mmCIF file of C-alpha atoms and ligand atoms in Angstrom:
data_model
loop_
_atom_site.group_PDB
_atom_site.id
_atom_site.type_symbol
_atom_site.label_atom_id
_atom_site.label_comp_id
_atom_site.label_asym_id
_atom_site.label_seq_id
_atom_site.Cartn_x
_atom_site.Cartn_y
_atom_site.Cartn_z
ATOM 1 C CA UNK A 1 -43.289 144.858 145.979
ATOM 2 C CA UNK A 2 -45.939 146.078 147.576
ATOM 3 C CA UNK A 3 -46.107 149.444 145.246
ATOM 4 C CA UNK A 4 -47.377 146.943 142.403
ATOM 5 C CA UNK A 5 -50.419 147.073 141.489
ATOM 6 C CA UNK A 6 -51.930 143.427 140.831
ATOM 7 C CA UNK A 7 -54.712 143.357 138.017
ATOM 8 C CA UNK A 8 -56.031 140.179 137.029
ATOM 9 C CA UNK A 9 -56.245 140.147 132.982
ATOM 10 C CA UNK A 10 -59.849 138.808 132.854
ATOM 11 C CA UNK A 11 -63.526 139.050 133.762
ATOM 12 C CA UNK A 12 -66.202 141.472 135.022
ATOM 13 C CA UNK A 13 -69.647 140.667 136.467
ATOM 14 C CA UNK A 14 -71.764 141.255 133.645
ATOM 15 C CA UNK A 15 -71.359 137.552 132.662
ATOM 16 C CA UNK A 16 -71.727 136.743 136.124
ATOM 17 C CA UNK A 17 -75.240 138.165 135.391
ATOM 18 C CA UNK A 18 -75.748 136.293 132.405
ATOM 19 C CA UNK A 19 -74.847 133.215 134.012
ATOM 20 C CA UNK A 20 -77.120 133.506 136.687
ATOM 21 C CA UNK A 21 -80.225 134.671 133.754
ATOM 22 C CA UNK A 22 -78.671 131.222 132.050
ATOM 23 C CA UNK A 23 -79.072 129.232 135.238
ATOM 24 C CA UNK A 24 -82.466 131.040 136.028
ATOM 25 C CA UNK A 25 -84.025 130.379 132.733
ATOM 26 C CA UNK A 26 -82.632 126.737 132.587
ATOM 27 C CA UNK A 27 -84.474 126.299 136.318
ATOM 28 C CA UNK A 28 -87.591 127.568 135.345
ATOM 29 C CA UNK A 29 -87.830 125.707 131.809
ATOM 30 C CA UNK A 30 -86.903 122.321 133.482
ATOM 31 C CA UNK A 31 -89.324 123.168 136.319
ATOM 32 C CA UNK A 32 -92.409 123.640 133.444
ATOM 33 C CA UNK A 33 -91.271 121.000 131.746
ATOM 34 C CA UNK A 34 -92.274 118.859 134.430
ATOM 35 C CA UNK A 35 -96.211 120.321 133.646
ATOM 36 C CA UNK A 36 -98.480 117.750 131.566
ATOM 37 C CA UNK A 37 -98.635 118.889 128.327
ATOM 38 C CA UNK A 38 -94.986 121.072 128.684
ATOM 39 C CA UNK A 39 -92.965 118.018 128.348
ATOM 40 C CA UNK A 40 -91.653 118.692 124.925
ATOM 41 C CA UNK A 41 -89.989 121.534 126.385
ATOM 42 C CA UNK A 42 -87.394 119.693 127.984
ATOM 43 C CA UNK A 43 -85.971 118.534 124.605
ATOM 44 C CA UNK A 44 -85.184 122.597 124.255
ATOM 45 C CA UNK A 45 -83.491 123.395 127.193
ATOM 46 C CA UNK A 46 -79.861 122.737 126.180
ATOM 47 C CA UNK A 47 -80.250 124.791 122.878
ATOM 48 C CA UNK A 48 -82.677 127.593 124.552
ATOM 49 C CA UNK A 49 -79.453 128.097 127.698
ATOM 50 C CA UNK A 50 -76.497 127.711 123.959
ATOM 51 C CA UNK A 51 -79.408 130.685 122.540
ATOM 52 C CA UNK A 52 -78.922 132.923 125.442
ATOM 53 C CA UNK A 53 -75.063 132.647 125.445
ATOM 54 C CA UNK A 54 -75.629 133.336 121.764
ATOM 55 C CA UNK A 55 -77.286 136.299 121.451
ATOM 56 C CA UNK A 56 -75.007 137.960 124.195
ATOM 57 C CA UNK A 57 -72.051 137.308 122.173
ATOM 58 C CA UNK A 58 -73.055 138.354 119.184
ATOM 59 C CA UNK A 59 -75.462 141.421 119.696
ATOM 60 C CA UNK A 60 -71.785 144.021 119.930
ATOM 61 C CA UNK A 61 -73.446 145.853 122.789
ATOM 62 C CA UNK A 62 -76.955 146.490 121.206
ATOM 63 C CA UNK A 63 -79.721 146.089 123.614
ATOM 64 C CA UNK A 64 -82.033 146.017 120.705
ATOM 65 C CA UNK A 65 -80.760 143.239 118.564
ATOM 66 C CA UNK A 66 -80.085 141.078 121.502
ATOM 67 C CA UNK A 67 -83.851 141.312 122.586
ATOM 68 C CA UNK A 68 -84.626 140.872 119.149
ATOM 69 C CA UNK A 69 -82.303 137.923 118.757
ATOM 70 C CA UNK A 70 -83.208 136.235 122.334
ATOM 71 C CA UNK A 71 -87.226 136.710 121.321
ATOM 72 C CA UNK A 72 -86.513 134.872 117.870
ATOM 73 C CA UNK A 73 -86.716 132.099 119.842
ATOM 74 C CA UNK A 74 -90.135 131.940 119.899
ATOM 75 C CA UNK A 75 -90.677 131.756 116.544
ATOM 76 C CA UNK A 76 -87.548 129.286 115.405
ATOM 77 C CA UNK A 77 -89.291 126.304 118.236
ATOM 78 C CA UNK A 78 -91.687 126.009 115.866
ATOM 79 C CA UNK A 79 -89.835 125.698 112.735
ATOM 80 C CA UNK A 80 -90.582 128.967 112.199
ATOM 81 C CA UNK A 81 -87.607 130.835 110.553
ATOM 82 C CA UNK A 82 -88.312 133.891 108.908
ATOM 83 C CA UNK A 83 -90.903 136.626 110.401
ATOM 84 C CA UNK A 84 -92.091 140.262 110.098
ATOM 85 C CA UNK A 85 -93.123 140.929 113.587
ATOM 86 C CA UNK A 86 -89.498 142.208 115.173
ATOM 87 C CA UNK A 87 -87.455 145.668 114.788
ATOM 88 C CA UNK A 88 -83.922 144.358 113.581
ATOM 89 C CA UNK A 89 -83.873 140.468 113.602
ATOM 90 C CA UNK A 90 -86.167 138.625 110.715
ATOM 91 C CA UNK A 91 -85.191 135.489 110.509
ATOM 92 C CA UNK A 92 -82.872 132.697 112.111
ATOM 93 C CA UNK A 93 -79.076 133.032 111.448
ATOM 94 C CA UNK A 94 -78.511 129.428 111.105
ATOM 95 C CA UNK A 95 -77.921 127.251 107.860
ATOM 96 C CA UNK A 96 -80.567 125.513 106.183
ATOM 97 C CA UNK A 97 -81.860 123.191 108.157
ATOM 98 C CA UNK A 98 -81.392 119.437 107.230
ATOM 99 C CA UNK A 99 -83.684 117.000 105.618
ATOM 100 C CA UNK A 100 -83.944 114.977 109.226
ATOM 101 C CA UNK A 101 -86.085 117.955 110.843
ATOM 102 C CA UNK A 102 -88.584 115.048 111.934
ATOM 103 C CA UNK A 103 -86.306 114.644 114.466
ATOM 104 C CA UNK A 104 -86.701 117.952 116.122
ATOM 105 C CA UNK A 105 -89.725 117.813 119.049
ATOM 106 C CA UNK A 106 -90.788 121.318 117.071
ATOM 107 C CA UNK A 107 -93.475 123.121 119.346
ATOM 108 C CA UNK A 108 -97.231 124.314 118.171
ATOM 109 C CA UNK A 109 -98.006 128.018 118.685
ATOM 110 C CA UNK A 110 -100.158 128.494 121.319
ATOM 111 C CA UNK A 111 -99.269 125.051 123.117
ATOM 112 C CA UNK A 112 -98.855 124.776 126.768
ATOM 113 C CA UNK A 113 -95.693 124.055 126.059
ATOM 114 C CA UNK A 114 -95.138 127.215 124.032
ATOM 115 C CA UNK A 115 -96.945 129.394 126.122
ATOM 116 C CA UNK A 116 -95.306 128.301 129.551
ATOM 117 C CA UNK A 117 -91.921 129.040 127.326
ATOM 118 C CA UNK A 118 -92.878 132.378 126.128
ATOM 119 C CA UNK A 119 -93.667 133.126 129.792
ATOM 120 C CA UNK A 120 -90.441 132.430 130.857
ATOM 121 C CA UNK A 121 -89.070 133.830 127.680
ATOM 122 C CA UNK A 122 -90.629 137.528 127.929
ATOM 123 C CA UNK A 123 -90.084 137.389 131.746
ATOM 124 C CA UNK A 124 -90.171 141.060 132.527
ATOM 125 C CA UNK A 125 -87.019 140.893 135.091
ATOM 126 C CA UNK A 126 -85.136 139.140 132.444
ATOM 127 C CA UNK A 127 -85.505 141.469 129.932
ATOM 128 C CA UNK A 128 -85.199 144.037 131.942
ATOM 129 C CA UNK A 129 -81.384 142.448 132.709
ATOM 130 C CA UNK A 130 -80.699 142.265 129.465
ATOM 131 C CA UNK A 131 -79.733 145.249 129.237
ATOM 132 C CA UNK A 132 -76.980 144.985 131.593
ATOM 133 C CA UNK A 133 -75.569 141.292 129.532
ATOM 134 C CA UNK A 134 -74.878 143.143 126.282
ATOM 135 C CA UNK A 135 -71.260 144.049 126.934
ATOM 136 C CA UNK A 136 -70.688 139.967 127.072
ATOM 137 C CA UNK A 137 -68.068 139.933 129.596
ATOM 138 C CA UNK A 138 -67.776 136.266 131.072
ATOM 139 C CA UNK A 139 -66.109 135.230 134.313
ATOM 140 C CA UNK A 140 -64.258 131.923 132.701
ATOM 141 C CA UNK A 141 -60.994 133.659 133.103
ATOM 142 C CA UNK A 142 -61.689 133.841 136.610
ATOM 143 C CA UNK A 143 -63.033 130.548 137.216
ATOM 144 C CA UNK A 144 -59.823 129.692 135.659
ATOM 145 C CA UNK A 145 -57.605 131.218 137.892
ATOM 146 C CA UNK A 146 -59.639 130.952 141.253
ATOM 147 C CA UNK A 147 -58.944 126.974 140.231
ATOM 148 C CA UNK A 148 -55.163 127.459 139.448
ATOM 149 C CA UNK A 149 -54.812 129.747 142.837
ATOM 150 C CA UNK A 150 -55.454 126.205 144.809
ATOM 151 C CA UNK A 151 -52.221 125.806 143.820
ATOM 152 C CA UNK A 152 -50.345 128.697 145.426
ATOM 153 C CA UNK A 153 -52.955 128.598 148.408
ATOM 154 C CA UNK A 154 -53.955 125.504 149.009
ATOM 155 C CA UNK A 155 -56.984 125.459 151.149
ATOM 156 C CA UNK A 156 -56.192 122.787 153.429
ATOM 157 C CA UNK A 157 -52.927 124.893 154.605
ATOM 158 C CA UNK A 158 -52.958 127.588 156.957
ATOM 159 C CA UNK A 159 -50.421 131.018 155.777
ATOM 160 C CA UNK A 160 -49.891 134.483 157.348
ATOM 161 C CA UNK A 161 -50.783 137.433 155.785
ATOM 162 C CA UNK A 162 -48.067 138.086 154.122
ATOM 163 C CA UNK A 163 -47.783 134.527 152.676
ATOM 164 C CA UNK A 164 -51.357 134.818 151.375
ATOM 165 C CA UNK A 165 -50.567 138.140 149.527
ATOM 166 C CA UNK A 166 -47.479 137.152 147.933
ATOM 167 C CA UNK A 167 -48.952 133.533 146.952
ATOM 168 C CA UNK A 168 -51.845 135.604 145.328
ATOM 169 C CA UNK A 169 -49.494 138.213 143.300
ATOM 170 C CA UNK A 170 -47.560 134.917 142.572
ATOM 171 C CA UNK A 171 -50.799 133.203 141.168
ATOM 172 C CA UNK A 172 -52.143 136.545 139.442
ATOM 173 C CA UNK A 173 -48.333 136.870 137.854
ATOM 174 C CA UNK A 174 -48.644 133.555 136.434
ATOM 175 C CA UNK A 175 -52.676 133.412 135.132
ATOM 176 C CA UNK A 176 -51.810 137.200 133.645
ATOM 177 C CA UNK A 177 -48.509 135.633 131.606
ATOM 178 C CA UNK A 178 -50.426 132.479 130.649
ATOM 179 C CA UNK A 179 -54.475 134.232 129.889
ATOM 180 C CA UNK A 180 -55.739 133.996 126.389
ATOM 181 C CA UNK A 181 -52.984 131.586 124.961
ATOM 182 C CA UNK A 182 -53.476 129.933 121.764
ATOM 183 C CA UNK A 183 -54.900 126.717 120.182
ATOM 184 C CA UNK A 184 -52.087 124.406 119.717
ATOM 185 C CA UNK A 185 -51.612 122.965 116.531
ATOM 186 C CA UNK A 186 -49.920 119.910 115.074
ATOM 187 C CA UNK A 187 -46.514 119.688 113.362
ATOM 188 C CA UNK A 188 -49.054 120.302 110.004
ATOM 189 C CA UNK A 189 -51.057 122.951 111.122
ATOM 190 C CA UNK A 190 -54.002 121.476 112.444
ATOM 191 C CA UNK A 191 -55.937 123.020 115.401
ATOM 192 C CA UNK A 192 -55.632 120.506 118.152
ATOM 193 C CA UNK A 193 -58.553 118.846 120.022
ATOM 194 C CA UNK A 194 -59.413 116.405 123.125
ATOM 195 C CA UNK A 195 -62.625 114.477 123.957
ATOM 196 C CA UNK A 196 -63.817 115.261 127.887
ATOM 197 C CA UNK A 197 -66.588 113.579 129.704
ATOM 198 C CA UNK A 198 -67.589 116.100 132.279
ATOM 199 C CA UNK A 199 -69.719 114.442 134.830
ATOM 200 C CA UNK A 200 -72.395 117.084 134.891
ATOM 201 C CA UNK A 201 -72.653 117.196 131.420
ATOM 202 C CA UNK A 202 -72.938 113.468 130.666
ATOM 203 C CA UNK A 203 -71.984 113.499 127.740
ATOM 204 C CA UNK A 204 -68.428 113.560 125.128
ATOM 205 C CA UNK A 205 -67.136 117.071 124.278
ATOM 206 C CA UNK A 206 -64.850 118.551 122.112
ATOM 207 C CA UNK A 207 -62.672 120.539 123.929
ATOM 208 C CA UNK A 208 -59.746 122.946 122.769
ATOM 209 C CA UNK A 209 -56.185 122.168 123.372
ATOM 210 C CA UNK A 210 -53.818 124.830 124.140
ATOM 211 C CA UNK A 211 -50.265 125.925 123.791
ATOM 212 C CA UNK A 212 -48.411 125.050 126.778
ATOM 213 C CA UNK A 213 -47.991 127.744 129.753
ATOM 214 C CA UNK A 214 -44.885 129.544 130.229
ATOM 215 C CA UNK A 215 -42.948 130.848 133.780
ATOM 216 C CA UNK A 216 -41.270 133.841 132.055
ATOM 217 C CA UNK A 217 -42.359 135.781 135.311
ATOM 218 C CA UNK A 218 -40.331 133.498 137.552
ATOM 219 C CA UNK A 219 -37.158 134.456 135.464
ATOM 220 C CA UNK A 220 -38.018 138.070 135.915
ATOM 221 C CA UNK A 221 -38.756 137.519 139.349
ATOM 222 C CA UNK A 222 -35.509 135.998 140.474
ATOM 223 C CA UNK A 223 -33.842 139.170 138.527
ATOM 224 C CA UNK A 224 -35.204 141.847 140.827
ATOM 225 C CA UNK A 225 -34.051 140.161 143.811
ATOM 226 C CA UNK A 226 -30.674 139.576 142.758
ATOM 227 C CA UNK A 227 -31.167 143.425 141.823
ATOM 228 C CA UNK A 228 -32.335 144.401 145.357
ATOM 229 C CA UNK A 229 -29.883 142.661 146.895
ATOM 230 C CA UNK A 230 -27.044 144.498 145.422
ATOM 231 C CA UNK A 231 -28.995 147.779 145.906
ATOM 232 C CA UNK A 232 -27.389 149.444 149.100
ATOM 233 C CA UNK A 233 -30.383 151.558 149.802
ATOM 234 C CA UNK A 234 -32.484 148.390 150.694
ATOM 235 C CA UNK A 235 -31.709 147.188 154.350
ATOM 236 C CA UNK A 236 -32.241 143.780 155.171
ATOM 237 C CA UNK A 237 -34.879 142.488 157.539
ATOM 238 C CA UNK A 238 -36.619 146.025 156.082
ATOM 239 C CA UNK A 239 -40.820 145.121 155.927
ATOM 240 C CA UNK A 240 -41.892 146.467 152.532
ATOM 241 C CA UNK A 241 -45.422 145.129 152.469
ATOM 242 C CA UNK A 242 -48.089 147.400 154.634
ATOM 243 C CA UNK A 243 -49.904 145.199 157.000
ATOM 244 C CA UNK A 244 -53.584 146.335 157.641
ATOM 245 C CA UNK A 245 -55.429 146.206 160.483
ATOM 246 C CA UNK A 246 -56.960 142.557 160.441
ATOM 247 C CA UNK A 247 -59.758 141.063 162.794
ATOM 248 C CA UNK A 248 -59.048 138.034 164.998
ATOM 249 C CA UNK A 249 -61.566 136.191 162.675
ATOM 250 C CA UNK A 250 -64.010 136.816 160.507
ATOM 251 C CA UNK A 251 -67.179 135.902 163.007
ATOM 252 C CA UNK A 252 -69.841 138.707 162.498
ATOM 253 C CA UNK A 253 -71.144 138.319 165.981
ATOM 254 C CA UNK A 254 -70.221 138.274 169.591
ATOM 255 C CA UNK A 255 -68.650 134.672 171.021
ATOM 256 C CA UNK A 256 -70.603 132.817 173.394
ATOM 257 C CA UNK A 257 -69.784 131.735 176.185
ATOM 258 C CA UNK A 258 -69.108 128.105 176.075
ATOM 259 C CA UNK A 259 -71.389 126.821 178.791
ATOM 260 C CA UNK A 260 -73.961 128.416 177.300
ATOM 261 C CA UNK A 261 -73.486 126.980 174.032
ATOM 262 C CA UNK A 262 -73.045 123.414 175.820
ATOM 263 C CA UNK A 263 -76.701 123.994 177.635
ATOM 264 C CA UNK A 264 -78.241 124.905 174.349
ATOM 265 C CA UNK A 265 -76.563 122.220 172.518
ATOM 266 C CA UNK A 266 -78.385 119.688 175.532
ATOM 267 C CA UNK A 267 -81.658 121.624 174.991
ATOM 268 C CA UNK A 268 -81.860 120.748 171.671
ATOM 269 C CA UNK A 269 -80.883 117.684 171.476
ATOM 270 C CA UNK A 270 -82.764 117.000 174.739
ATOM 271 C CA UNK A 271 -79.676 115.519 176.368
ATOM 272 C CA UNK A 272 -79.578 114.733 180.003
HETATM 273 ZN ZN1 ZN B 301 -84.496 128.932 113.117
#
């Protein structure tokens, strides 16, 4: 077992990266929103953090057309759709916007509103990061599975070390068999969907609903061991998994001595 090598099938950090740009741009644009005259922005926010998620995914690696993309921005908040001014990217790749465009809080070049946007938009640092979010790897595979692995490992449950390592090859096993499955579909065909109401969202959303998980691993599992068990070479009670040399704790500094904690505990809280 312990010869295995355990890969998860899923993310890298880049995303991680664009994830934290996402949540970096979304803090700063709520944070100007909050100036007089930048409150138009906030009506942007949502579409400017879907942009950014957009123009990773769909840039195929080039740093150029997802600066070029991301920058387009700028022009498309104020219904501007078509321009001269970039390398690669001229105009907006949505569909022909609808009749009830009154709707949209569009912005005026050279608003407060704009400007504080295009400061946030042409942050130097940002840019600068893009560079490193055009392979559009994304971390929900491992979100996934860090949530699934609560159910091998609980948290409130206390294992040894080799408990811990074979619940985690047991979760990896299963996320690996079950990663990227399909959309289900009805007797007919039809992609299936669900309505969610997440609470940070606040709102309905459709969400995807998937073909159901399979075990095959289980099934293979319970193979090799009959397998090892007949195999005479294999004694029992043998330890096959390579126990490292593992701290008391994980405390990065020296204990105290009680007492002492006790008297500074008093000191501060100016007990008697
Ligand atoms: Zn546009």
């Amino acid at each position: 077992m312990s010869r295995w090598k355990f890969l998860l099938r899923c993310a890298t950090v880049d995303m991680e990266l664009k994830s934290a740009n996402q949540h970096s741009v979304t803090k700063k644009l709520r944070e100007k929103s909050k100036k007089e005259g930048c409150e138009d922005l906030r009506f942007w926010i949502p579409s400017i953090k879907n942009h950014l998620w957009w123009c990773c995914a769909s840039c195929n690696g080039d740093y150029a057309d997802l600066k070029d993309k991301w920058l387009s921005l700028l022009q498309h908040v104020c219904n501007i759709h078509e321009w001269a001014s970039a390398d690669k990217f001229h105009k907006c790749s949505h569909n022909p916007l609808l009749e009830d465009m009154h709707e949209i809080e569009w912005l005026t070049p050279g608003s407060d509103a704009h400007d504080a946007l295009r400061g946030v938009v042409m942050n130097t640092k940002l840019l600068k990061d893009m560079h490193k979010m055009t392979l559009f790897k994304h971390t929900g595979s491992l979100q996934v599975f860090h949530g699934m692995l609560l159910k091998y490992c609980p948290k409130r449950e206390r294992f040894s070390y080799e408990g811990m390592r074979a619940r985690h090859q047991l979760a990896i096993m299963d996320h690996n068999e079950n990663v990227g499955r399909q959309q289900a579909t009805t007797e007919e065909g039809t992609l299936r969907f669900g309505l969610a109401f997440p609470k940070r969202k606040k709102q309905w959303v459709l969400k995807k609903i998937y073909v159901d998980k399979t075990f095959e691993f289980r099934k293979r599992l319970m193979e090799m061991v009959c397998d090892r068990r007949e195999d005479s070479a294999i004694v029992l009670g043998q330890r096959y998994v390579d126990r490292p040399d593992l701290p008391t704790n994980i405390a990065s500094s020296e204990k105290p001595e009680k007492e002492d904690a006790i008297e500074d505990f008093r000191t501060r809280f100016l007990l008697s």
